[in-house]
Each structure stands twice: as C-alpha cells, then as structure tokens.
Amino acid sequence: MNPRPTVLLSYAQSVDGRIATITGDSRWISGDDTLTLAHTLRHQNDAIMVGIGTVLRDDPELSCRLPEGRSPVRVILDSALQTPLTSRIAQTSGAQPTILFCAPDPDPLRLARLQDCGIDVVAVSRGTAGLQLQAVLAELAGRAIGSLFVEGGAAVLTAFLRERLVDRLLVVIAPMIIGRGVESVGELGVRAMAEAIRFTPVSLEQLGNDLVWELRP
Ligand SMILES: NC(=O)c1ccc[n+]([C@@H]2O[C@H](COP(=O)([O-])OP(=O)(O)OC[C@H]3O[C@@H](n4cnc5c(N)ncnc54)[C@H](OP(=O)(O)O)[C@@H]3O)[C@@H](O)[C@H]2O)c1
C-alpha cells in the first residue's frame, strides 16, 4: 500500500518566477481560465494543502466552486495554531472538513477553540524546517487521502521540493513581470547545475493568456 498520498504541486507565477508581490499580494496572477483549472484540481484531489502564511495573507476558503464540483479536505500546516477563528477556514470547517497540523504540545485554549470550529487538529513532530512532512503525509494516508494538491505558499512549495515529495508539478506562467516579490521556490541547497531538480515535461498548453506546464520528476 502507498504509505503517502500522491502529491501534486501547483502554483501560478509570473514570467520572472514570483507567486506574489513584495507585499504578498497574489490575486490574481493567473487569468480566469486557469482559475477554473485550479478549481478542477481541487475537485480532482482528495485534499488541498496550504501553509499558515497563505491563510494569514489570503484568508482562502480552498473550496471547489465548480457546479457539481467536490470540495477537497483542507489541510493546513500551522505549528503554533495561528489560524484565526475569524478566518474563512475556521468559519466553514463545519461544512468542509479541515485537518490542521501543529507542533507537539499545542496551546490548550487555542486547540479547544479551533476544535470547537470543527477543525481536526493533529500534532506531528517538527523537522529541520517546519513540521515533518513525512509524518503529515503518513497521517493523511491513514485517513484514506490518496491524492494531495499542494497549493502553496512559497515555504510549503519549497519544503516539498527540498524533500523530493513531488509526483507531479503543474506550473501556470502568466505573461507578467513582478520584479522583487515572493519567489515561487526558495532555498533548496542547489549549488551546482548537476544538483538541480530535473523534470520531464508531460504537456504544455495555453489557457487564455497563461501557459500551463505539466512536469514529472
Ligand atoms: N500564486 C500562487 O499560486 C500562490 C498560491 C498560494 C500562496 N501564494 C502566496 O504565497 C504567500 C505565502 O507564502 P509563505 O511562504 O509566506 O507561506 P506558506 O508557505 O503558505 O506557509 C509557510 C508556513 O507554514 C508553516 N509550516 C509548517 N510546516 C512547514 C514545512 N514543513 N514547510 C514549510 N512551511 C511549514 C510555517 O509556519 P509555522 O512555523 O508557524 O508552522 C511556515 O512559516 C502569500 O503571499 C500568498 O499570496 C501564492
């Protein structure tokens, strides 16, 4: 049996490799057609994951807004239980299942309040940079989650790539340049070209004005 869900990483970036401006604004980089693609990916995967940075910056709902679409289980990486009780995630957790991973020994009051919202809070060990992703994925596999769509932000995308936990990469490239901003992918420890993570292109298509490039490791 697969010990972890298959992992799809997908993000929308500018031509110069930014997923947000220097202030963190990312709405919207992609055009309407690719936003529909994002909702299709939510429909197709059992779960969707973002980090607490994205929750705090964007307050996303992470639902599938296609007619007849199925909303995935939401997975949040939030070591210190910073997810606001007023966030869309917390406010809609009664209707759309949400699993929030935190570090061991969470603050009992915050834990109780998030649980009262209907959020399933699970403590996992810390790794060298953030929560241990292998433990997170094993926990998800144990809950019958077979496919995971990792939507961001930069720190989470970087961590999955650094740990080589990506089965499929879907990069949306929008015809814009942002300049200094939030890089799609941060430090991976690559110093020589021979160490770069290489992918095999699977498909390349234009949706509206955006390019959608599917890659596999
Ligand atoms: N264009 C796009 O496709 C797209 C998509 C999504 C987001 N965004 C943008 O991305 C930006 C947010 O990115 P971000 O890097 O600040 O935040 P992020 O990646 O959403 O969240 C990072 C946080 O997640 C927590 N975390 C727990 N375990 C982790 C692990 N193993 N690896 C990495 N993080 C872990 C850490 O906080 P704790 O230590 O507190 O747990 C970490 O600071 C926003 O500007 C948002 O708009 C763009």
CSV table of C-alpha atoms and ligand atoms in Angstrom, one decimal:
chain,number,residue,atom,x,y,z
A,1,MET,CA,0.0,0.0,0.0
A,2,ASN,CA,1.2,3.5,-0.8
A,3,PRO,CA,2.5,5.0,2.5
A,4,ARG,CA,1.6,8.5,1.4
A,5,PRO,CA,-0.8,10.3,-1.0
A,6,THR,CA,0.4,11.2,-4.4
A,7,VAL,CA,1.5,14.8,-4.4
A,8,LEU,CA,0.6,17.4,-7.0
A,9,LEU,CA,2.3,20.8,-6.6
A,10,SER,CA,0.7,23.6,-8.5
A,11,TYR,CA,1.2,27.4,-8.4
A,12,ALA,CA,0.7,30.4,-10.6
A,13,GLN,CA,3.8,32.5,-11.2
A,14,SER,CA,4.9,35.5,-13.2
A,15,VAL,CA,7.4,35.1,-16.0
A,16,ASP,CA,10.1,36.1,-13.5
A,17,GLY,CA,9.2,33.4,-11.1
A,18,ARG,CA,7.2,35.2,-8.5
A,19,ILE,CA,4.0,33.9,-6.8
A,20,ALA,CA,3.2,37.2,-5.1
A,21,THR,CA,4.4,40.8,-5.0
A,22,ILE,CA,6.7,42.1,-2.3
A,23,THR,CA,3.6,42.9,-0.1
A,24,GLY,CA,2.3,39.3,-0.6
A,25,ASP,CA,-0.4,40.2,-3.0
A,26,SER,CA,-1.1,37.3,-5.4
A,27,ARG,CA,-4.7,38.0,-6.5
A,28,TRP,CA,-4.7,37.4,-9.3
A,29,ILE,CA,-1.6,36.2,-11.2
A,30,SER,CA,-3.5,33.7,-13.4
A,31,GLY,CA,-6.4,34.5,-15.7
A,32,ASP,CA,-10.0,33.3,-15.5
A,33,ASP,CA,-9.3,30.1,-17.5
A,34,THR,CA,-6.5,29.0,-15.2
A,35,LEU,CA,-8.5,29.9,-12.1
A,36,THR,CA,-11.1,27.4,-13.4
A,37,LEU,CA,-8.2,24.9,-13.7
A,38,ALA,CA,-7.4,25.4,-10.0
A,39,HIS,CA,-10.9,24.6,-9.1
A,40,THR,CA,-10.8,21.5,-11.3
A,41,LEU,CA,-7.6,20.4,-9.5
A,42,ARG,CA,-9.4,20.9,-6.2
A,43,HIS,CA,-12.3,18.7,-7.4
A,44,GLN,CA,-9.9,16.0,-8.6
A,45,ASN,CA,-7.8,15.7,-5.4
A,46,ASP,CA,-8.9,14.3,-2.1
A,47,ALA,CA,-7.2,17.1,-0.2
A,48,ILE,CA,-5.7,20.5,-0.6
A,49,MET,CA,-2.8,21.9,1.5
A,50,VAL,CA,-1.5,25.4,2.2
A,51,GLY,CA,0.7,26.8,4.9
A,52,ILE,CA,-0.3,29.2,7.6
A,53,GLY,CA,1.5,32.0,5.7
A,54,THR,CA,-1.2,31.7,3.0
A,55,VAL,CA,-4.0,31.5,5.5
A,56,LEU,CA,-2.9,34.7,7.2
A,57,ARG,CA,-2.2,36.6,3.9
A,58,ASP,CA,-5.0,35.5,1.7
A,59,ASP,CA,-7.7,34.1,4.0
A,60,PRO,CA,-8.6,31.5,1.4
A,61,GLU,CA,-11.6,29.2,1.5
A,62,LEU,CA,-10.0,26.4,-0.5
A,63,SER,CA,-13.3,25.1,-1.8
A,64,CYS,CA,-14.2,23.9,-5.3
A,65,ARG,CA,-16.5,26.4,-6.9
A,66,LEU,CA,-17.4,24.4,-10.0
A,67,PRO,CA,-21.0,23.5,-10.3
A,68,GLU,CA,-21.3,19.8,-9.2
A,69,GLY,CA,-17.7,20.1,-8.0
A,70,ARG,CA,-16.4,18.2,-4.9
A,71,SER,CA,-14.5,20.3,-2.3
A,72,PRO,CA,-11.4,18.6,-1.0
A,73,VAL,CA,-10.4,18.1,2.6
A,74,ARG,CA,-8.4,21.1,3.6
A,75,VAL,CA,-5.0,20.6,5.2
A,76,ILE,CA,-3.2,23.5,6.9
A,77,LEU,CA,0.4,23.4,8.2
A,78,ASP,CA,0.3,25.7,11.3
A,79,SER,CA,2.8,24.8,14.0
A,80,ALA,CA,1.6,27.3,16.6
A,81,LEU,CA,-2.1,27.3,15.9
A,82,GLN,CA,-2.2,30.8,14.5
A,83,THR,CA,-5.2,30.1,12.2
A,84,PRO,CA,-7.6,32.9,13.2
A,85,LEU,CA,-11.0,31.9,14.5
A,86,THR,CA,-12.4,34.5,12.2
A,87,SER,CA,-10.7,33.0,9.1
A,88,ARG,CA,-12.8,31.5,6.3
A,89,ILE,CA,-11.2,28.2,7.0
A,90,ALA,CA,-12.3,28.2,10.7
A,91,GLN,CA,-15.7,29.7,9.8
A,92,THR,CA,-16.5,27.0,7.2
A,93,SER,CA,-15.0,24.0,8.9
A,94,GLY,CA,-18.4,22.6,9.9
A,95,ALA,CA,-19.2,22.3,6.2
A,96,GLN,CA,-15.9,21.3,4.7
A,97,PRO,CA,-13.6,19.0,6.6
A,98,THR,CA,-10.3,20.6,7.7
A,99,ILE,CA,-7.2,19.0,9.2
A,100,LEU,CA,-4.8,21.3,10.9
A,101,PHE,CA,-1.3,20.0,11.6
A,102,CYS,CA,0.5,21.6,14.5
A,103,ALA,CA,3.6,21.0,16.6
A,104,PRO,CA,3.5,18.8,19.8
A,105,ASP,CA,2.0,20.3,23.0
A,106,PRO,CA,-0.3,23.0,21.4
A,107,ASP,CA,-1.7,25.7,23.5
A,108,PRO,CA,-4.8,24.1,25.1
A,109,LEU,CA,-7.1,27.1,24.8
A,110,ARG,CA,-6.3,27.7,21.1
A,111,LEU,CA,-6.6,24.0,20.5
A,112,ALA,CA,-10.1,23.8,22.1
A,113,ARG,CA,-11.3,26.9,20.2
A,114,LEU,CA,-10.2,25.5,16.8
A,115,GLN,CA,-11.7,22.1,17.6
A,116,ASP,CA,-14.9,23.9,18.6
A,117,CYS,CA,-15.0,25.3,15.0
A,118,GLY,CA,-14.9,21.7,13.7
A,119,ILE,CA,-11.2,21.6,12.8
A,120,ASP,CA,-9.4,18.3,13.3
A,121,VAL,CA,-6.1,19.3,14.9
A,122,VAL,CA,-3.3,16.8,14.7
A,123,ALA,CA,0.1,17.2,16.4
A,124,VAL,CA,3.2,16.0,14.5
A,125,SER,CA,6.9,16.3,15.2
A,126,ARG,CA,8.9,19.2,14.0
A,127,GLY,CA,11.5,18.6,11.2
A,128,THR,CA,14.6,20.7,10.5
A,129,ALA,CA,12.4,23.4,8.8
A,130,GLY,CA,8.8,23.2,9.9
A,131,LEU,CA,6.6,20.2,10.6
A,132,GLN,CA,7.8,16.8,9.4
A,133,LEU,CA,6.2,16.4,6.0
A,134,GLN,CA,6.6,12.6,6.0
A,135,ALA,CA,4.6,12.4,9.2
A,136,VAL,CA,2.0,14.7,7.8
A,137,LEU,CA,1.6,12.6,4.7
A,138,ALA,CA,1.6,9.3,6.6
A,139,GLU,CA,-1.2,10.7,8.8
A,140,LEU,CA,-3.2,11.7,5.7
A,141,ALA,CA,-2.7,8.3,4.1
A,142,GLY,CA,-4.1,6.8,7.3
A,143,ARG,CA,-7.2,8.9,6.7
A,144,ALA,CA,-7.7,7.4,3.2
A,145,ILE,CA,-6.4,10.5,1.5
A,146,GLY,CA,-4.9,9.2,-1.7
A,147,SER,CA,-4.2,12.4,-3.5
A,148,LEU,CA,-3.0,15.8,-2.2
A,149,PHE,CA,-2.9,19.1,-4.1
A,150,VAL,CA,-0.3,21.4,-2.5
A,151,GLU,CA,-1.2,25.0,-3.5
A,152,GLY,CA,1.4,27.0,-1.6
A,153,GLY,CA,2.7,29.3,-0.5
A,154,ALA,CA,6.4,29.6,-1.2
A,155,ALA,CA,7.7,28.0,2.0
A,156,VAL,CA,5.5,24.9,1.7
A,157,LEU,CA,6.3,24.5,-2.1
A,158,THR,CA,10.0,24.7,-1.3
A,159,ALA,CA,9.7,22.2,1.5
A,160,PHE,CA,8.0,19.6,-0.7
A,161,LEU,CA,10.6,20.1,-3.4
A,162,ARG,CA,13.5,20.0,-1.0
A,163,GLU,CA,12.3,16.7,0.4
A,164,ARG,CA,11.6,15.3,-3.1
A,165,LEU,CA,8.0,14.6,-2.2
A,166,VAL,CA,6.5,15.7,-5.5
A,167,ASP,CA,4.9,13.4,-8.0
A,168,ARG,CA,3.6,16.0,-10.4
A,169,LEU,CA,4.2,19.7,-10.9
A,170,LEU,CA,1.8,22.0,-12.7
A,171,VAL,CA,3.2,25.5,-13.2
A,172,VAL,CA,1.0,28.3,-14.5
A,173,ILE,CA,3.1,31.0,-16.1
A,174,ALA,CA,1.3,34.3,-16.5
A,175,PRO,CA,2.5,36.9,-19.0
A,176,MET,CA,3.6,39.5,-16.4
A,177,ILE,CA,6.7,40.6,-14.6
A,178,ILE,CA,6.6,41.4,-10.9
A,179,GLY,CA,10.2,42.1,-10.0
A,180,ARG,CA,11.1,41.7,-6.3
A,181,GLY,CA,8.4,39.7,-4.6
A,182,VAL,CA,7.8,36.3,-3.2
A,183,GLU,CA,9.8,33.7,-5.1
A,184,SER,CA,7.9,30.6,-6.2
A,185,VAL,CA,10.6,28.4,-4.7
A,186,GLY,CA,13.2,29.3,-2.1
A,187,GLU,CA,16.5,27.8,-1.0
A,188,LEU,CA,17.0,24.2,-2.0
A,189,GLY,CA,20.7,23.9,-1.3
A,190,VAL,CA,21.4,23.6,-5.1
A,191,ARG,CA,24.9,24.9,-5.7
A,192,ALA,CA,25.9,23.2,-9.0
A,193,MET,CA,23.7,22.7,-12.0
A,194,ALA,CA,24.1,19.0,-11.6
A,195,GLU,CA,22.2,19.2,-8.3
A,196,ALA,CA,19.2,21.0,-9.8
A,197,ILE,CA,15.9,19.0,-9.5
A,198,ARG,CA,15.1,18.0,-13.1
A,199,PHE,CA,11.7,17.2,-14.5
A,200,THR,CA,10.3,15.6,-17.6
A,201,PRO,CA,7.8,17.8,-19.4
A,202,VAL,CA,4.4,16.0,-19.9
A,203,SER,CA,2.4,18.7,-21.5
A,204,LEU,CA,2.4,22.4,-22.3
A,205,GLU,CA,-0.8,24.2,-23.2
A,206,GLN,CA,-2.0,27.8,-23.4
A,207,LEU,CA,-5.2,28.6,-21.4
A,208,GLY,CA,-6.3,32.1,-22.1
A,209,ASN,CA,-3.1,34.2,-21.9
A,210,ASP,CA,-1.4,31.8,-19.5
A,211,LEU,CA,0.9,28.8,-20.2
A,212,VAL,CA,0.2,25.6,-18.2
A,213,TRP,CA,3.2,23.3,-18.0
A,214,GLU,CA,2.9,19.9,-16.5
A,215,LEU,CA,6.1,18.2,-15.4
A,216,ARG,CA,7.1,14.9,-13.7
A,217,PRO,CA,10.2,14.3,-11.7
B,1,LIG,N1,0.5,32.4,-6.8
B,1,LIG,C1,0.1,31.3,-6.2
B,1,LIG,O1,-0.1,30.2,-6.8
B,1,LIG,C2,0.1,31.3,-4.7
B,1,LIG,C3,-0.5,30.2,-4.0
B,1,LIG,C4,-0.6,30.2,-2.6
B,1,LIG,C5,0.0,31.2,-1.9
B,1,LIG,N2,0.6,32.3,-2.6
B,1,LIG,C6,1.2,33.4,-1.9
B,1,LIG,O2,2.3,32.8,-1.1
B,1,LIG,C7,2.5,33.7,0.0
B,1,LIG,C8,2.6,32.9,1.3
B,1,LIG,O3,3.7,32.1,1.3
B,1,LIG,P1,4.6,31.9,2.6
B,1,LIG,O4,5.8,31.2,2.2
B,1,LIG,O5,4.7,33.2,3.4
B,1,LIG,O6,3.7,30.9,3.5
B,1,LIG,P2,3.2,29.4,3.3
B,1,LIG,O7,4.1,28.6,2.5
B,1,LIG,O8,1.7,29.4,3.0
B,1,LIG,O9,3.2,29.0,4.9
B,1,LIG,C9,4.5,28.8,5.5
B,1,LIG,C10,4.4,28.5,6.9
B,1,LIG,O10,3.8,27.1,7.0
B,1,LIG,C11,4.3,26.6,8.3
B,1,LIG,N3,4.9,25.3,8.1
B,1,LIG,C12,4.8,24.2,8.9
B,1,LIG,N4,5.5,23.2,8.5
B,1,LIG,C13,6.1,23.6,7.4
B,1,LIG,C14,7.0,22.9,6.5
B,1,LIG,N5,7.4,21.6,6.7
B,1,LIG,N6,7.5,23.6,5.4
B,1,LIG,C15,7.1,24.9,5.2
B,1,LIG,N7,6.2,25.5,6.0
B,1,LIG,C16,5.7,24.9,7.1
B,1,LIG,C17,5.3,27.5,8.8
B,1,LIG,O11,4.7,28.3,9.9
B,1,LIG,P3,4.7,27.8,11.4
B,1,LIG,O12,6.2,27.6,11.7
B,1,LIG,O13,4.0,28.8,12.1
B,1,LIG,O14,4.0,26.4,11.3
B,1,LIG,C18,5.7,28.4,7.6
B,1,LIG,O15,6.1,29.7,8.0
B,1,LIG,C19,1.3,34.7,0.0
B,1,LIG,O16,1.8,36.0,-0.5
B,1,LIG,C20,0.3,34.1,-0.9
B,1,LIG,O17,-0.5,35.0,-1.5
B,1,LIG,C21,0.6,32.3,-4.0
